[in-house]
Amino acid sequence: MMDGHFCTLRKKLEIRRSDFGAWHCLASYHYRPHRFGPIDSIYAIYPRQSHRLFGREPVGVIVYMMPVPHSHLRNLATANRYVNLGSEGAALAMLNKEIRCISRVVIHPQYRGISLATWLVKETLPLMSTPLVEASAVMARVNPFFERAGMVRYDGPATAQSVCLEEAFGYVGVGEDVYGNAARLVEVIEAMGGERRKFVMRELKCFLRCHVTEVPGDLGGVVSLAVYYLLSRPVYFLWENINGMEEGMRHEA
């Protein structure tokens, strides 16, 4: 959708603070389990007026939680700010004071593809009372709305097997925009010439043998499983609330 059309649609929507009911309305459209830790706040996108399909039900929701105690990529992104503070309690107290975590972002399928997730994240980040907001997500490797909302991305370390497979894809001209979508990747492989296809299939099966004891016999099964393991490396994001950050908290990304 063009930017002008999006602006027109956005005038018909509003973001406001909500509750767990908003999450329950959209939970079935999210890929992660519904279990939560301590929740800080929930915001949702609502139609300003009753919609013929949705009524006044939310069409998007974001859930902010308290941070988990340990995160390797957080330590990387914050230069070990929360490490070696003398006690577990001191570290947790500092985390709870300084960080909130985006736990879930979900947009109703009929409203996807028009940047509502980016809008929801960007508009609610400054509403947090903490100087830092973090997020960790697998699907963000192929749907970079956190980055578009202004968060800084930190990739987890890739395994040697993942690097080899990604290099193999690159050798035959297959980018992340393709291998991030299993159905699309199947189409591309099916359209390949004999030698290129054999090469890719050999690399896919070699990659899978590092993860499973039995490799599927069909192309769709091989590709779906390989894409799952290839993209299962989480991506970490961090946003700094510069206006609310004390001078002592500033650090180089």
Coordinates of C-alpha atoms in Angstrom, one line a residue:
M1 CA 0.0 0.0 0.0
M2 CA 1.3 3.5 -0.9
D3 CA 2.2 5.8 1.9
G4 CA -0.7 8.1 1.1
H5 CA -3.1 5.3 1.4
F6 CA -1.5 4.2 4.7
C7 CA -1.9 7.7 6.1
T8 CA -5.6 7.7 5.1
L9 CA -6.1 4.3 6.8
R10 CA -4.2 5.4 9.9
K11 CA -6.6 8.3 10.4
K12 CA -9.2 5.7 10.9
L13 CA -7.2 3.9 13.6
E14 CA -5.8 4.8 17.0
I15 CA -3.3 3.4 19.4
R16 CA -4.3 3.4 23.1
R17 CA -3.4 1.6 26.3
S18 CA -5.3 -1.7 26.6
D19 CA -5.4 -4.9 28.6
F20 CA -4.9 -8.7 28.2
G21 CA -8.3 -8.9 26.4
A22 CA -6.7 -7.2 23.4
W23 CA -4.0 -9.9 23.3
H24 CA -6.6 -12.7 23.6
C25 CA -8.4 -11.2 20.5
L26 CA -5.3 -11.7 18.4
A27 CA -3.3 -14.4 20.1
S28 CA -4.3 -17.1 17.6
Y29 CA -2.4 -15.2 14.9
H30 CA 0.9 -15.3 16.7
Y31 CA 3.5 -18.0 16.3
R32 CA 4.8 -18.1 19.9
P33 CA 3.2 -19.7 22.9
H34 CA 0.7 -17.7 25.0
R35 CA 2.7 -18.0 28.2
F36 CA 3.9 -14.7 29.7
G37 CA 6.1 -13.5 32.5
P38 CA 5.4 -10.3 34.4
I39 CA 3.6 -7.9 32.1
D40 CA 4.3 -4.2 32.3
S41 CA 1.8 -2.8 29.8
I42 CA -0.2 -3.5 26.7
Y43 CA -1.2 -1.2 23.8
A44 CA -3.5 -1.9 20.9
I45 CA -4.6 -0.5 17.6
Y46 CA -8.4 0.1 17.5
P47 CA -10.7 1.4 14.8
R48 CA -11.8 4.9 15.7
Q49 CA -15.3 4.0 14.6
S50 CA -17.0 0.6 14.4
H51 CA -15.7 -1.4 11.4
R52 CA -18.0 -3.6 9.4
L53 CA -15.7 -6.6 9.9
F54 CA -14.0 -5.9 13.2
G55 CA -16.5 -3.8 15.1
R56 CA -14.5 -2.1 17.7
E57 CA -12.1 -5.0 18.3
P58 CA -8.4 -4.4 18.2
V59 CA -6.5 -5.0 14.9
G60 CA -3.1 -5.0 16.4
V61 CA -1.5 -5.4 19.8
I62 CA 1.9 -5.1 21.5
V63 CA 2.8 -6.6 24.9
Y64 CA 5.6 -5.1 27.0
M65 CA 7.1 -7.2 29.8
M66 CA 9.7 -7.0 32.5
P67 CA 13.1 -8.2 31.3
V68 CA 14.4 -11.7 31.7
P69 CA 17.4 -11.9 34.1
H70 CA 20.0 -13.2 31.6
S71 CA 20.6 -12.5 27.9
H72 CA 23.9 -13.0 26.1
L73 CA 23.0 -10.6 23.3
R74 CA 21.8 -8.0 25.8
N75 CA 25.2 -8.2 27.4
L76 CA 26.8 -7.7 24.0
A77 CA 24.6 -4.7 23.1
T78 CA 25.0 -3.0 26.5
A79 CA 28.8 -3.7 26.9
N80 CA 28.1 -6.0 29.9
R81 CA 26.4 -3.2 31.9
Y82 CA 24.3 -5.8 33.8
V83 CA 27.2 -8.2 34.5
N84 CA 29.2 -8.6 37.7
L85 CA 27.1 -6.3 39.8
G86 CA 27.9 -8.2 43.0
S87 CA 24.7 -10.2 43.3
E88 CA 21.8 -11.6 41.3
G89 CA 19.4 -9.3 43.2
A90 CA 21.3 -6.2 42.3
A91 CA 21.5 -7.1 38.7
L92 CA 17.7 -7.8 38.5
A93 CA 16.8 -4.6 40.3
M94 CA 18.9 -2.6 37.8
L95 CA 17.3 -4.5 34.9
N96 CA 13.8 -3.8 36.1
K97 CA 14.6 -0.1 36.6
E98 CA 16.2 0.4 33.2
I99 CA 14.7 -2.1 30.7
R100 CA 11.4 -3.1 29.3
C101 CA 11.0 -5.9 26.8
I102 CA 8.7 -6.2 23.8
S103 CA 7.3 -9.7 24.2
R104 CA 4.7 -9.9 21.5
V105 CA 3.6 -7.8 18.4
V106 CA 0.7 -9.1 16.3
I107 CA -1.3 -7.6 13.6
H108 CA -4.6 -9.1 12.3
P109 CA -3.8 -10.8 8.9
Q110 CA -6.2 -8.6 7.0
Y111 CA -4.2 -5.5 8.2
R112 CA -0.7 -6.8 7.5
G113 CA 1.6 -5.5 4.8
I114 CA 0.8 -1.8 5.5
S115 CA 3.4 -1.1 8.2
L116 CA 1.1 -1.2 11.2
A117 CA 3.6 -3.2 13.2
T118 CA 6.2 -0.6 12.6
W119 CA 3.8 2.2 13.6
L120 CA 2.7 0.4 16.7
V121 CA 6.3 -0.2 17.9
K122 CA 7.5 3.3 17.0
E123 CA 4.6 5.0 18.7
T124 CA 4.7 3.0 22.0
L125 CA 8.5 2.9 22.5
P126 CA 8.6 6.4 24.0
L127 CA 5.7 5.6 26.3
M128 CA 7.9 3.2 28.4
S129 CA 9.3 4.7 31.6
T130 CA 12.7 3.1 31.1
P131 CA 15.8 4.4 29.2
L132 CA 16.1 1.1 27.3
V133 CA 13.6 -1.2 25.5
E134 CA 14.7 -4.6 24.1
A135 CA 13.1 -7.3 21.9
S136 CA 14.2 -10.7 20.7
A137 CA 12.5 -12.4 17.8
V138 CA 13.2 -15.1 15.3
M139 CA 10.8 -13.8 12.6
A140 CA 12.6 -10.4 12.7
R141 CA 15.3 -11.9 10.4
V142 CA 12.8 -11.7 7.5
N143 CA 10.4 -9.0 8.7
P144 CA 12.5 -6.1 10.0
F145 CA 9.7 -3.9 11.5
F146 CA 11.7 -3.5 14.7
E147 CA 14.6 -1.8 12.8
R148 CA 12.1 0.3 10.8
A149 CA 10.7 1.5 14.1
G150 CA 14.2 2.7 15.2
M151 CA 15.6 -0.2 17.2
V152 CA 19.2 -1.3 16.7
R153 CA 19.7 -4.9 15.6
Y154 CA 22.2 -7.4 17.0
D155 CA 22.5 -10.8 15.4
G156 CA 23.3 -13.9 17.5
P157 CA 26.3 -15.9 16.5
A158 CA 25.7 -18.2 13.5
T159 CA 26.7 -21.8 13.5
A160 CA 29.2 -23.1 11.0
Q161 CA 26.5 -25.2 9.4
S162 CA 24.2 -22.1 8.9
V163 CA 27.1 -20.1 7.4
C164 CA 27.8 -22.9 4.9
L165 CA 24.2 -23.2 3.8
E166 CA 23.8 -19.4 3.5
E167 CA 27.0 -19.3 1.4
A168 CA 25.6 -22.1 -0.8
F169 CA 22.4 -20.1 -1.3
G170 CA 24.5 -17.1 -2.2
Y171 CA 26.5 -19.1 -4.7
V172 CA 23.4 -19.9 -6.7
G173 CA 21.9 -16.4 -6.3
V174 CA 19.3 -17.2 -3.6
G175 CA 19.0 -14.3 -1.1
E176 CA 17.5 -14.2 2.4
D177 CA 14.3 -12.7 1.0
V178 CA 13.8 -16.1 -0.8
Y179 CA 15.1 -18.6 1.7
G180 CA 13.1 -16.8 4.4
N181 CA 10.0 -18.2 2.7
A182 CA 9.8 -21.9 2.4
A183 CA 7.1 -21.9 -0.3
R184 CA 9.0 -19.5 -2.4
L185 CA 12.3 -21.4 -1.9
V186 CA 10.6 -24.6 -3.2
E187 CA 9.5 -22.8 -6.3
V188 CA 13.0 -21.4 -6.9
I189 CA 14.6 -24.8 -6.5
E190 CA 12.1 -26.5 -8.7
A191 CA 13.0 -24.0 -11.4
M192 CA 16.7 -24.6 -11.2
G193 CA 18.7 -26.5 -13.7
G194 CA 19.9 -30.0 -12.9
E195 CA 23.4 -29.4 -11.5
R196 CA 22.4 -26.3 -9.5
R197 CA 19.4 -28.1 -8.1
K198 CA 21.6 -31.1 -7.1
F199 CA 24.1 -28.8 -5.4
V200 CA 21.4 -27.0 -3.4
M201 CA 19.7 -30.2 -2.3
R202 CA 23.0 -31.8 -1.3
E203 CA 23.8 -28.7 0.9
L204 CA 20.2 -28.7 2.4
K205 CA 20.4 -32.3 3.4
C206 CA 23.9 -31.9 4.8
F207 CA 22.7 -29.0 6.9
L208 CA 19.7 -31.0 8.1
R209 CA 21.8 -34.0 9.2
C210 CA 23.3 -31.7 11.8
H211 CA 19.9 -31.1 13.4
V212 CA 17.7 -34.2 12.8
T213 CA 18.3 -38.0 12.7
E214 CA 16.0 -38.5 9.7
V215 CA 15.9 -36.2 6.7
P216 CA 12.5 -35.9 4.9
G217 CA 12.3 -37.6 1.5
D218 CA 10.3 -34.8 -0.3
L219 CA 11.5 -31.4 -1.4
G220 CA 8.8 -29.5 0.6
G221 CA 9.7 -31.4 3.8
V222 CA 13.5 -30.8 3.3
V223 CA 13.0 -27.1 2.6
S224 CA 10.5 -26.4 5.4
L225 CA 12.7 -28.1 8.0
A226 CA 15.9 -26.4 6.8
V227 CA 14.3 -23.0 6.8
Y228 CA 13.0 -23.5 10.3
Y229 CA 16.5 -24.4 11.6
L230 CA 18.2 -21.7 9.5
L231 CA 16.0 -18.9 10.8
S232 CA 15.7 -20.1 14.4
R233 CA 18.6 -18.0 15.5
P234 CA 17.1 -15.1 17.5
V235 CA 17.8 -11.5 16.6
Y236 CA 18.1 -9.0 19.5
F237 CA 17.0 -5.4 19.2
L238 CA 17.7 -2.4 21.5
W239 CA 16.2 1.0 21.6
E240 CA 17.6 3.9 23.7
N241 CA 15.2 6.6 24.9
I242 CA 17.7 9.4 24.6
N243 CA 15.5 12.0 26.1
G244 CA 15.0 9.9 29.2
M245 CA 18.5 8.5 29.5
E246 CA 20.9 9.6 32.1
E247 CA 24.4 10.6 30.9
G248 CA 26.0 7.6 32.7
M249 CA 23.9 5.2 30.6
R250 CA 25.0 6.3 27.2
H251 CA 27.1 3.7 25.5
E252 CA 28.4 2.9 22.0
A253 CA 26.3 0.4 20.1

